[in-house]
Amino acid sequence: MEQRLGIAEQARRHGPQIIDHGISFNLWAPTARSVELLEVGQPPRSMPHDDDGWYQLLSPTARAGTRYQFRIDGDLTVPDPASRFQPDDVGQPSEVIDTALLRDWILYPGRPWPEAVIYELHVGAFSEEGTYVGVEKRLPYLRDLGITAIELMPLNDVPGRHNWGYDGVLLNAPNARYGRPQDLKRMLRTAHALDIMVYLDVVYNHFGPQLNYLHSYAENFFTKRHATGWGPAVNLEGRDGALVREFLIENALMWLRDYGFDGLRLDAVHALKDDSDRHFLIELAETVRSQLAGRRVHLMLENEANQAHLLDRRQGRVKHYDAQWGDDFHNALHVLLTGENEGYYRAFADKPLDHLARSLTEGFAYQGEVFPLHDAPRGEPSAYLPPEATIFFAQNHDQIGNRALGERLSVLISPEKLKQALALVLLNPHVPMLFMGEEGAADTPFLFFADWSGEAAELTREGRRREFAHFKAFSTPEMRARIPDPCDERTFLASKLDWVRIDSATESLEFRALTAELLRIRREQIIPLIKHGFVTAERGTIQSGGLDVRWRTANGETLQIVANFAECELPMPPPVDGIDLWRSRASSANVLVPGDIVVRLYREA
């Protein structure tokens, strides 16, 4: 067990701190008049505070496992905002967890970033159990498929029985619906024993709308200087902002250090408003990399602003963030596959083939050009970045779940097009990601679900229907009535994977075999090229529906991908010398049939 800190060293640290003779309880409540510690089994105790609003009390009776709450101004009872576990939901007492006992003293070394093949999943919807144990049981299956990393949608605790996790209330408390902290740790250990990395999605740009008590005693946690789509922004500036930054950075360190996660994906970082000289994102990355030096920790972004500088390399090594989710690639590919042009697809519908080709060769499609949806420039030049600085996918939780009916590509396009998309995602040199069940052409929807109650539930229902009012398919109240109620438990249950079908249906087994074969080719042929380093990338189009993209490594190797997204045959462009790694459709050497994709590789002797 690690050496415990003394009481003086515990001051101004968020959350309960275990020391040799008890627990030091700490709460930053700058706008509270008084705070009492309500330790279960003990009388209420007033907590002294300093001029900056830090309330602290040493309890000699508390131990790991003790449950407690705080009472604000003699009236409002709240959980610890830095709680490590909420066994009975977020509005109930917090439990002291000795996170030091979760740490591994011989750490899993992780894998190099170019080897990442990511599988995104929601713990509650991935398995029948809806728990960490349910995920753990499927890890050998994912290993055998060729998956090298799983990415868990947010685990931070939220009110109710089910939620996507992006409206978190207690960031440090893994959701008790999935199991205890020890269950989560065991799942990570099992994954690491199978050489599978585990990443976690974290949300620092806003808090959930229900049972978030921070406004009641720490108004300074938020600021009116900036606004987001979820209300006032999290305060990251000035003296109070420094304490908020510490709270969020300590959360990142907790997941990586105590639980042993191998990386984090930061949600919607464009909503992290910060005019400080040193942006919060830079401080977070530098702190993580300095405190966890020697470990392979991968940091990923979702960033609508396409800020390439956050992905910079220094002498070939990652400086701050390893990669960003490639939404431009996805959006252009989706338009080509489905023909849809509403919502955010409108920004890619004019030249989807050009947008896709530019994403493949330069990372971003929008690199400072005017973005039609915002009528303002979006993005920064990204052609200098290596391909592995962007994560490409044909589906993810957002792009499925943000649809009114949560349809996957498997019910929107033909099996031939689905195979084409799968091959394109898995055999290009960018880091690939699959969404749970995609490898088996799952047809279960993934809908937006939450377990709000009262006004929050009604606002969510109405907001969901209003969001789709401008789509042709939902232009009338009768049409919008078909949109599933996010707060109905049946919506959550409909989103759970059907493993009976994935494990037995002929089409599912065919896609599973295809996925495994494509990942074998990636492992044996594509990853060595990424490690050698690509120095040039060229793109071209074939008439109005074909793609011809080529990358060249410093060793003189050339990778070529040719694809036909049209509904007619197209001429095959001149292939590079070498061999076919993959061809999806049986056709002549000079013709690309609809849905065809050819991947060729040339290596100098």
XYZ file of C-alpha atoms in Angstrom:
605
model
C 0.000 0.000 0.000
C 1.285 3.475 -0.807
C 2.462 5.762 2.001
C -0.364 7.940 3.313
C -0.112 11.719 3.323
C -0.392 13.752 6.512
C -3.380 15.954 7.241
C -1.591 19.172 6.260
C -0.739 17.692 2.877
C -4.381 16.802 2.251
C -5.622 20.400 2.319
C -7.167 21.735 -0.865
C -7.471 18.330 -2.499
C -10.857 17.414 -3.946
C -12.512 14.382 -2.394
C -11.838 12.200 0.650
C -8.181 11.494 1.402
C -7.181 8.412 3.387
C -4.537 9.086 6.034
C -3.058 6.937 8.789
C -5.577 7.955 11.422
C -8.825 8.426 9.499
C -10.269 10.213 6.510
C -9.793 13.850 5.593
C -13.037 15.060 3.972
C -12.650 18.057 1.668
C -15.178 20.164 -0.207
C -14.705 23.334 -2.208
C -17.920 25.272 -1.548
C -17.062 28.967 -1.992
C -20.688 30.153 -2.135
C -21.955 28.098 0.835
C -22.494 29.715 4.264
C -21.886 26.460 6.150
C -21.129 22.792 5.465
C -21.670 19.785 7.724
C -20.276 16.295 7.303
C -22.992 13.635 7.541
C -21.069 10.424 8.160
C -23.424 7.454 8.318
C -23.582 6.198 11.896
C -22.122 9.414 13.342
C -23.703 12.723 14.452
C -23.491 15.696 12.031
C -20.214 17.625 12.332
C -19.574 21.186 11.252
C -16.667 21.576 8.843
C -14.271 24.525 9.299
C -13.257 26.472 6.199
C -10.712 28.957 4.938
C -11.187 32.238 3.074
C -11.143 30.517 -0.341
C -14.139 28.328 0.447
C -12.325 25.064 1.256
C -14.147 23.058 3.915
C -12.127 20.314 5.585
C -12.631 17.908 8.474
C -10.598 14.959 9.689
C -12.824 12.072 10.828
C -11.016 9.475 12.945
C -14.047 7.153 12.700
C -14.179 6.991 8.902
C -12.533 4.241 6.855
C -12.644 2.864 3.324
C -16.254 1.779 2.878
C -17.669 4.611 5.026
C -20.700 6.326 3.520
C -21.197 10.057 3.874
C -22.866 13.198 2.536
C -22.582 16.947 3.045
C -25.299 19.291 4.307
C -25.141 22.756 2.787
C -26.414 25.782 4.765
C -28.260 23.513 7.180
C -30.742 22.520 4.495
C -29.537 20.850 1.284
C -28.013 17.358 1.519
C -25.653 16.508 -1.346
C -23.190 13.779 -2.351
C -19.489 14.538 -2.602
C -18.843 16.062 -6.075
C -15.523 14.174 -5.999
C -17.142 10.912 -4.839
C -15.321 7.756 -5.912
C -18.470 5.629 -5.773
C -22.241 5.967 -5.347
C -23.609 2.510 -4.491
C -27.240 3.707 -4.347
C -27.362 6.320 -7.152
C -26.123 9.892 -7.323
C -28.565 11.444 -4.845
C -27.614 9.027 -2.059
C -24.552 8.833 0.245
C -21.092 8.587 -1.267
C -18.724 5.758 -0.324
C -15.048 6.152 0.524
C -12.981 4.055 -1.895
C -9.294 3.349 -1.410
C -8.263 3.865 -5.023
C -4.628 3.138 -4.137
C -5.629 -0.498 -3.732
C -6.772 -0.544 -7.364
C -3.362 0.367 -8.721
C -1.117 -2.190 -10.375
C 2.485 -1.928 -9.342
C 3.583 -3.811 -12.467
C 1.703 -1.879 -15.125
C 0.563 -3.135 -18.490
C 2.903 -1.417 -20.983
C 0.205 -0.825 -23.594
C 0.726 -0.944 -27.333
C 2.139 1.580 -29.810
C -0.537 3.927 -31.151
C -0.259 2.699 -34.781
C -1.418 -0.739 -33.585
C -4.704 0.628 -32.253
C -7.869 -0.924 -33.667
C -10.624 0.585 -31.519
C -13.968 -0.981 -30.638
C -16.383 1.505 -29.077
C -19.018 0.143 -26.715
C -21.606 1.135 -24.118
C -21.213 -1.080 -21.048
C -24.953 -1.220 -20.319
C -25.997 -2.052 -23.888
C -23.076 -4.242 -24.987
C -24.056 -7.422 -23.145
C -27.170 -9.016 -21.738
C -25.808 -8.448 -18.223
C -25.089 -4.781 -18.941
C -22.105 -4.884 -16.573
C -18.313 -4.913 -16.509
C -18.552 -8.682 -16.119
C -20.594 -8.832 -19.331
C -17.856 -6.944 -21.180
C -15.148 -9.093 -19.629
C -16.763 -12.293 -20.935
C -16.546 -11.019 -24.525
C -12.916 -9.875 -24.414
C -11.452 -13.133 -25.807
C -13.898 -12.860 -28.717
C -12.713 -9.315 -29.452
C -9.051 -10.365 -29.179
C -9.599 -13.192 -31.656
C -11.374 -10.786 -34.008
C -8.271 -8.579 -34.109
C -9.405 -5.752 -31.824
C -6.504 -4.199 -29.899
C -8.378 -1.512 -27.913
C -11.869 -1.058 -26.522
C -13.275 2.393 -25.848
C -15.938 2.655 -23.165
C -18.569 5.345 -23.401
C -18.534 7.490 -20.221
C -18.720 5.669 -16.898
C -19.223 8.736 -14.664
C -22.320 8.335 -12.541
C -25.636 9.785 -13.691
C -29.134 9.638 -12.199
C -31.266 6.604 -12.901
C -30.862 3.160 -14.378
C -29.565 3.908 -17.876
C -27.918 6.782 -19.730
C -25.397 7.327 -22.498
C -23.121 8.854 -19.848
C -22.481 12.232 -21.487
C -24.632 14.073 -18.926
C -22.525 13.035 -15.964
C -22.969 14.438 -12.475
C -20.184 12.776 -10.466
C -17.143 12.472 -12.700
C -15.010 10.334 -10.358
C -17.658 7.733 -9.529
C -17.930 4.810 -11.976
C -21.620 4.034 -12.496
C -22.809 1.521 -9.901
C -25.266 0.026 -12.416
C -22.278 -1.654 -14.088
C -20.632 -2.997 -10.915
C -18.280 -1.891 -8.175
C -14.887 -0.240 -8.792
C -13.204 -3.598 -8.172
C -15.275 -5.120 -10.999
C -14.129 -2.387 -13.373
C -10.524 -2.957 -12.353
C -10.842 -6.710 -12.898
C -12.194 -6.095 -16.391
C -9.175 -3.925 -17.201
C -6.787 -6.560 -15.867
C -8.445 -9.210 -18.039
C -8.190 -6.969 -21.098
C -4.525 -6.275 -20.425
C -3.811 -9.989 -19.995
C -5.206 -10.394 -23.522
C -3.054 -7.472 -24.778
C -6.155 -5.311 -25.320
C -5.888 -1.638 -24.378
C -8.836 0.077 -22.688
C -9.763 3.695 -23.367
C -12.419 5.795 -21.649
C -14.610 8.593 -22.965
C -14.618 11.577 -20.568
C -16.772 14.714 -20.616
C -15.397 17.956 -19.193
C -17.422 20.517 -21.147
C -20.687 20.315 -19.161
C -22.555 18.507 -16.390
C -25.943 16.801 -16.495
C -29.230 18.624 -15.885
C -30.495 16.573 -12.943
C -29.031 16.140 -9.424
C -26.050 18.356 -10.231
C -25.728 20.390 -7.026
C -22.567 22.347 -7.867
C -24.573 25.504 -8.592
C -25.899 25.399 -5.010
C -22.553 25.797 -3.231
C -19.875 26.395 -5.905
C -21.337 28.885 -8.361
C -17.771 29.745 -9.365
C -17.442 26.277 -10.936
C -19.283 27.786 -13.910
C -18.959 31.084 -15.731
C -21.302 33.395 -17.592
C -18.411 34.735 -19.664
C -18.929 31.846 -22.084
C -21.915 29.773 -23.133
C -22.278 26.303 -24.575
C -25.157 24.313 -26.008
C -25.712 22.981 -22.494
C -25.834 26.353 -20.690
C -23.088 28.270 -18.801
C -19.602 27.005 -19.524
C -17.363 25.237 -17.036
C -15.062 27.900 -15.551
C -11.478 27.344 -16.670
C -10.120 30.880 -16.187
C -8.725 32.890 -13.292
C -8.186 31.883 -9.672
C -11.405 29.892 -9.316
C -10.903 28.369 -12.753
C -7.540 27.020 -11.601
C -9.319 24.924 -8.954
C -11.783 23.645 -11.561
C -8.895 22.731 -13.842
C -7.256 20.820 -10.990
C -10.519 18.953 -10.365
C -10.800 17.888 -14.021
C -7.129 17.013 -14.459
C -7.178 14.935 -11.281
C -10.149 13.077 -12.752
C -8.116 12.236 -15.851
C -5.196 11.080 -13.696
C -7.498 8.954 -11.532
C -8.763 6.912 -14.491
C -5.274 6.516 -15.956
C -3.290 6.056 -12.736
C -5.645 4.250 -10.349
C -7.715 2.126 -12.736
C -4.988 1.733 -15.350
C -6.867 2.969 -18.413
C -4.565 3.238 -21.417
C -6.051 6.437 -22.796
C -8.872 8.946 -22.775
C -11.121 10.366 -25.475
C -12.181 13.925 -24.567
C -15.719 14.735 -25.674
C -16.543 17.906 -27.649
C -13.467 19.890 -26.664
C -14.553 22.785 -28.887
C -17.011 23.563 -26.045
C -14.177 23.991 -23.515
C -14.083 27.792 -23.553
C -10.782 29.060 -22.189
C -9.035 32.359 -22.886
C -6.159 31.651 -20.489
C -2.587 32.036 -21.711
C -2.208 28.268 -21.342
C -5.318 26.493 -22.570
C -6.799 23.808 -20.341
C -6.289 21.157 -23.040
C -2.564 21.880 -23.155
C -2.250 21.809 -19.357
C -4.133 18.516 -19.152
C -2.001 16.804 -21.794
C 1.289 18.089 -20.400
C 0.341 17.083 -16.844
C -0.727 13.589 -17.878
C 2.392 12.993 -19.934
C 4.745 14.298 -17.239
C 3.126 12.433 -14.324
C 2.739 9.181 -16.252
C 6.053 9.316 -18.065
C 7.188 5.923 -19.285
C 3.665 4.685 -19.995
C 2.001 4.531 -23.383
C -0.983 6.787 -22.714
C -3.110 7.708 -25.719
C -5.125 10.946 -25.650
C -7.866 11.482 -28.239
C -10.172 14.379 -29.060
C -13.588 15.019 -30.488
C -13.137 18.510 -31.886
C -15.563 20.148 -34.288
C -13.077 23.010 -34.699
C -10.523 20.746 -36.481
C -7.593 22.296 -34.580
C -4.644 20.508 -36.124
C -2.110 22.171 -33.804
C -3.378 20.064 -30.890
C -2.182 16.988 -32.812
C 1.337 18.273 -33.534
C 4.306 15.941 -33.406
C 7.787 16.809 -32.152
C 10.516 14.856 -33.941
C 7.958 12.227 -34.844
C 6.605 11.890 -31.304
C 3.194 12.995 -30.072
C 3.404 16.382 -28.363
C -0.043 16.661 -26.760
C -2.816 14.565 -28.356
C -2.424 11.401 -30.391
C -5.469 11.801 -32.623
C -8.856 13.341 -33.304
C -12.066 11.618 -34.334
C -12.409 12.019 -38.118
C -15.974 13.242 -38.480
C -15.212 14.730 -41.908
C -14.308 11.295 -43.235
C -17.441 9.766 -41.759
C -19.784 12.454 -43.039
C -18.475 12.338 -46.591
C -18.545 8.529 -46.639
C -22.100 8.470 -45.257
C -23.328 10.787 -48.011
C -21.713 8.574 -50.659
C -23.177 5.396 -49.170
C -26.699 6.608 -48.402
C -27.323 9.717 -50.486
C -28.546 11.545 -47.353
C -28.026 15.303 -47.400
C -29.948 16.698 -44.418
C -28.597 17.989 -41.104
C -24.827 18.118 -40.879
C -24.542 15.966 -44.011
C -25.557 19.070 -45.971
C -22.019 20.440 -45.534
C -20.626 17.403 -47.400
C -23.333 16.813 -49.998
C -21.954 19.156 -52.657
C -18.638 17.314 -53.210
C -18.672 14.166 -51.058
C -16.038 12.371 -53.133
C -13.632 15.317 -52.880
C -14.272 15.639 -49.145
C -13.607 11.929 -48.661
C -10.425 11.974 -50.727
C -9.083 15.013 -48.893
C -9.849 13.423 -45.521
C -8.000 10.258 -46.511
C -4.902 12.119 -47.697
C -4.851 15.132 -45.337
C -6.914 14.170 -42.269
C -9.539 16.937 -42.390
C -11.827 17.926 -45.258
C -12.356 21.405 -43.812
C -9.064 23.157 -43.115
C -10.118 26.798 -42.851
C -12.761 26.905 -45.572
C -16.209 28.302 -44.841
C -18.377 25.633 -43.261
C -21.894 25.923 -44.722
C -23.676 25.047 -41.484
C -21.959 27.869 -39.554
C -21.260 30.259 -42.441
C -17.777 30.724 -40.969
C -14.307 29.258 -41.502
C -13.694 25.880 -39.859
C -10.470 24.039 -39.255
C -6.720 24.405 -39.662
C -4.328 22.983 -42.292
C -3.695 19.314 -41.469
C -1.832 17.844 -44.453
C 1.440 17.852 -42.486
C 0.065 15.440 -39.882
C 0.614 11.672 -40.221
C -2.469 9.561 -41.051
C -2.567 8.103 -37.534
C -3.452 11.571 -36.182
C -7.068 10.924 -37.190
C -9.422 8.110 -36.193
C -11.724 6.951 -38.991
C -15.031 5.129 -38.691
C -18.188 4.431 -40.662
C -20.331 4.301 -37.505
C -20.141 5.374 -33.865
C -22.487 6.084 -30.964
C -23.144 9.667 -32.109
C -23.707 9.021 -35.787
C -26.148 6.194 -35.059
C -27.735 7.465 -31.862
C -28.256 11.002 -33.112
C -30.561 9.650 -35.788
C -34.228 9.845 -34.795
C -34.684 6.080 -35.044
C -31.098 5.042 -34.275
C -30.612 3.061 -37.481
C -27.289 1.430 -38.205
C -25.792 1.343 -41.700
C -26.789 -2.325 -41.923
C -30.440 -1.282 -42.379
C -29.695 1.750 -44.576
C -27.483 0.293 -47.302
C -26.897 -2.992 -49.112
C -24.564 -5.703 -47.768
C -22.198 -4.982 -50.679
C -21.873 -1.318 -49.720
C -21.508 -2.273 -46.063
C -18.580 -4.540 -46.940
C -17.043 -1.766 -49.022
C -17.266 0.661 -46.093
C -15.779 -1.895 -43.694
C -12.805 -2.556 -45.973
C -12.185 1.159 -46.483
C -12.191 1.847 -42.731
C -9.961 -1.082 -41.788
C -7.389 -0.953 -44.596
C -6.540 2.746 -44.791
C -3.525 4.023 -42.766
C -5.595 6.120 -40.340
C -6.543 4.546 -36.986
C -9.797 2.576 -37.435
C -12.724 2.340 -35.045
C -15.760 0.045 -35.061
C -18.954 0.500 -33.074
C -20.144 -2.469 -31.028
C -21.840 -5.079 -33.205
C -20.630 -3.533 -36.461
C -18.359 -6.527 -37.055
C -21.475 -8.735 -37.216
C -23.640 -6.349 -39.268
C -25.875 -5.913 -36.194
C -29.289 -4.495 -37.038
C -30.386 -3.514 -33.520
C -30.789 0.265 -33.273
C -28.708 2.381 -30.945
C -31.085 5.052 -29.677
C -30.584 8.016 -27.406
C -31.652 6.977 -23.891
C -31.671 8.535 -20.431
C -33.534 7.913 -17.191
C -34.520 11.461 -16.299
C -37.684 12.174 -14.350
C -40.076 15.117 -14.040
C -39.360 18.281 -15.996
C -35.976 17.056 -17.254
C -37.639 14.026 -18.844
C -40.319 16.121 -20.533
C -37.781 18.639 -21.849
C -35.684 15.773 -23.229
C -38.678 14.210 -25.018
C -39.769 17.483 -26.550
C -36.236 18.520 -27.401
C -35.646 15.244 -29.207
C -38.747 15.709 -31.367
C -38.005 19.373 -32.029
C -34.471 18.465 -33.129
C -35.826 16.489 -36.092
C -38.724 18.773 -37.058
C -36.835 20.139 -40.080
C -36.212 16.660 -41.543
C -38.630 15.589 -44.252
C -39.300 12.242 -42.590
C -40.413 13.980 -39.372
C -42.024 17.163 -40.661
C -45.423 16.622 -39.004
C -46.406 15.951 -35.366
C -47.669 12.518 -36.405
C -44.333 11.644 -37.956
C -42.419 12.912 -34.904
C -44.577 10.776 -32.640
C -42.672 7.770 -34.059
C -39.471 8.951 -32.388
C -38.860 6.707 -29.359
C -39.144 8.312 -25.932
C -35.548 8.580 -24.625
C -36.736 8.131 -21.031
C -38.758 4.975 -21.666
C -36.841 1.895 -20.512
C -37.938 0.114 -23.688
C -35.762 2.540 -25.670
C -32.714 1.431 -23.709
C -33.611 -2.249 -23.983
C -34.102 -1.962 -27.762
C -30.527 -0.644 -27.993
C -28.906 -3.713 -26.422
C -26.982 -5.920 -28.817
C -28.648 -9.129 -29.971
C -25.798 -11.581 -29.442
C -27.940 -14.562 -30.431
C -28.125 -13.133 -33.942
C -24.487 -11.995 -34.034
C -23.324 -15.431 -32.920
C -25.548 -17.492 -35.221
C -27.084 -15.634 -38.174
C -25.443 -16.482 -41.506
C -24.957 -12.842 -42.522
C -23.509 -11.924 -39.128
C -21.027 -14.788 -39.217
C -20.026 -13.798 -42.751
C -19.301 -10.233 -41.625
C -17.417 -11.438 -38.567
C -15.178 -13.560 -40.779
C -14.707 -10.597 -43.128
C -13.758 -8.316 -40.241
C -11.235 -10.823 -38.925
C -9.661 -11.222 -42.363
C -9.435 -7.471 -42.948
C -7.837 -6.987 -39.542
C -5.344 -9.754 -40.298
C -4.342 -7.893 -43.465
C -4.107 -4.641 -41.516
C -1.934 -6.248 -38.856
C 0.420 -7.921 -41.310
C 0.555 -5.376 -44.141
C -0.761 -1.914 -43.183
C 0.641 -1.403 -39.677
C 4.271 -1.945 -40.795
C 3.764 0.842 -43.351
C 2.437 3.204 -40.668
C 5.462 2.499 -38.513
C 7.778 3.216 -41.445
C 6.065 6.584 -41.861
C 4.195 7.990 -44.857
C 5.861 10.930 -46.622
C 3.433 11.683 -49.457
C -0.242 11.196 -50.238
C -1.998 11.675 -53.572
C -5.681 11.659 -54.400
C -7.759 11.510 -57.528
C -11.324 10.818 -58.572
C -12.692 8.535 -61.263
C -15.431 10.276 -63.201
C -18.167 11.250 -60.719
C -18.183 8.281 -58.358
C -14.748 6.704 -58.002
C -11.813 7.249 -55.701
C -8.086 6.664 -56.256
C -5.865 7.401 -53.258
C -2.168 6.568 -52.802
C 0.270 6.883 -49.895
C 4.057 6.460 -50.116
C 6.381 5.633 -47.213
C 9.924 6.768 -46.573
C 11.005 3.243 -47.587
C 9.475 3.618 -51.039
C 6.411 1.468 -50.379
C 3.126 2.504 -51.959
C -0.377 1.756 -50.700
C -3.264 2.336 -53.112
C -7.009 2.272 -52.448
C -9.486 2.450 -55.319
C -13.251 2.421 -54.691
C -16.410 2.745 -56.773
C -19.299 4.509 -54.996
C -21.318 4.991 -58.186
C -24.277 2.903 -59.370
C -22.517 2.049 -62.636
C -19.256 0.449 -63.697
C -16.162 2.666 -63.723
C -12.770 2.199 -65.392
C -9.989 0.915 -63.164
C -7.206 3.534 -62.913
C -3.638 2.385 -63.473
C -2.750 0.193 -60.476
C 0.536 0.483 -58.667
C 2.990 -2.313 -59.166
C 2.701 -5.019 -56.579
C -0.112 -7.185 -55.290
C -3.773 -6.963 -54.381
C -4.213 -7.010 -50.620
C -7.981 -6.931 -51.010
C -10.641 -6.791 -53.705
C -14.253 -6.920 -52.567
C -16.014 -7.805 -55.839
C -15.128 -10.295 -58.540
C -14.730 -8.240 -61.702
C -12.272 -7.728 -64.532
C -8.917 -6.078 -63.999
C -9.995 -3.034 -66.012
C -13.431 -2.387 -64.532
C -14.729 -1.424 -61.094
C -18.245 -2.671 -60.493
C -20.532 -0.765 -58.084
C -19.456 -1.328 -54.486
C -15.982 -2.506 -55.471
C -12.896 -1.587 -53.463
C -9.332 -2.560 -54.367
C -6.360 -2.240 -52.019
C -2.916 -2.731 -53.545
C 0.580 -2.661 -52.087
C 3.953 -2.232 -53.732
C 7.142 -2.981 -51.840
C 10.545 -2.518 -53.387
C 12.538 -5.729 -53.478
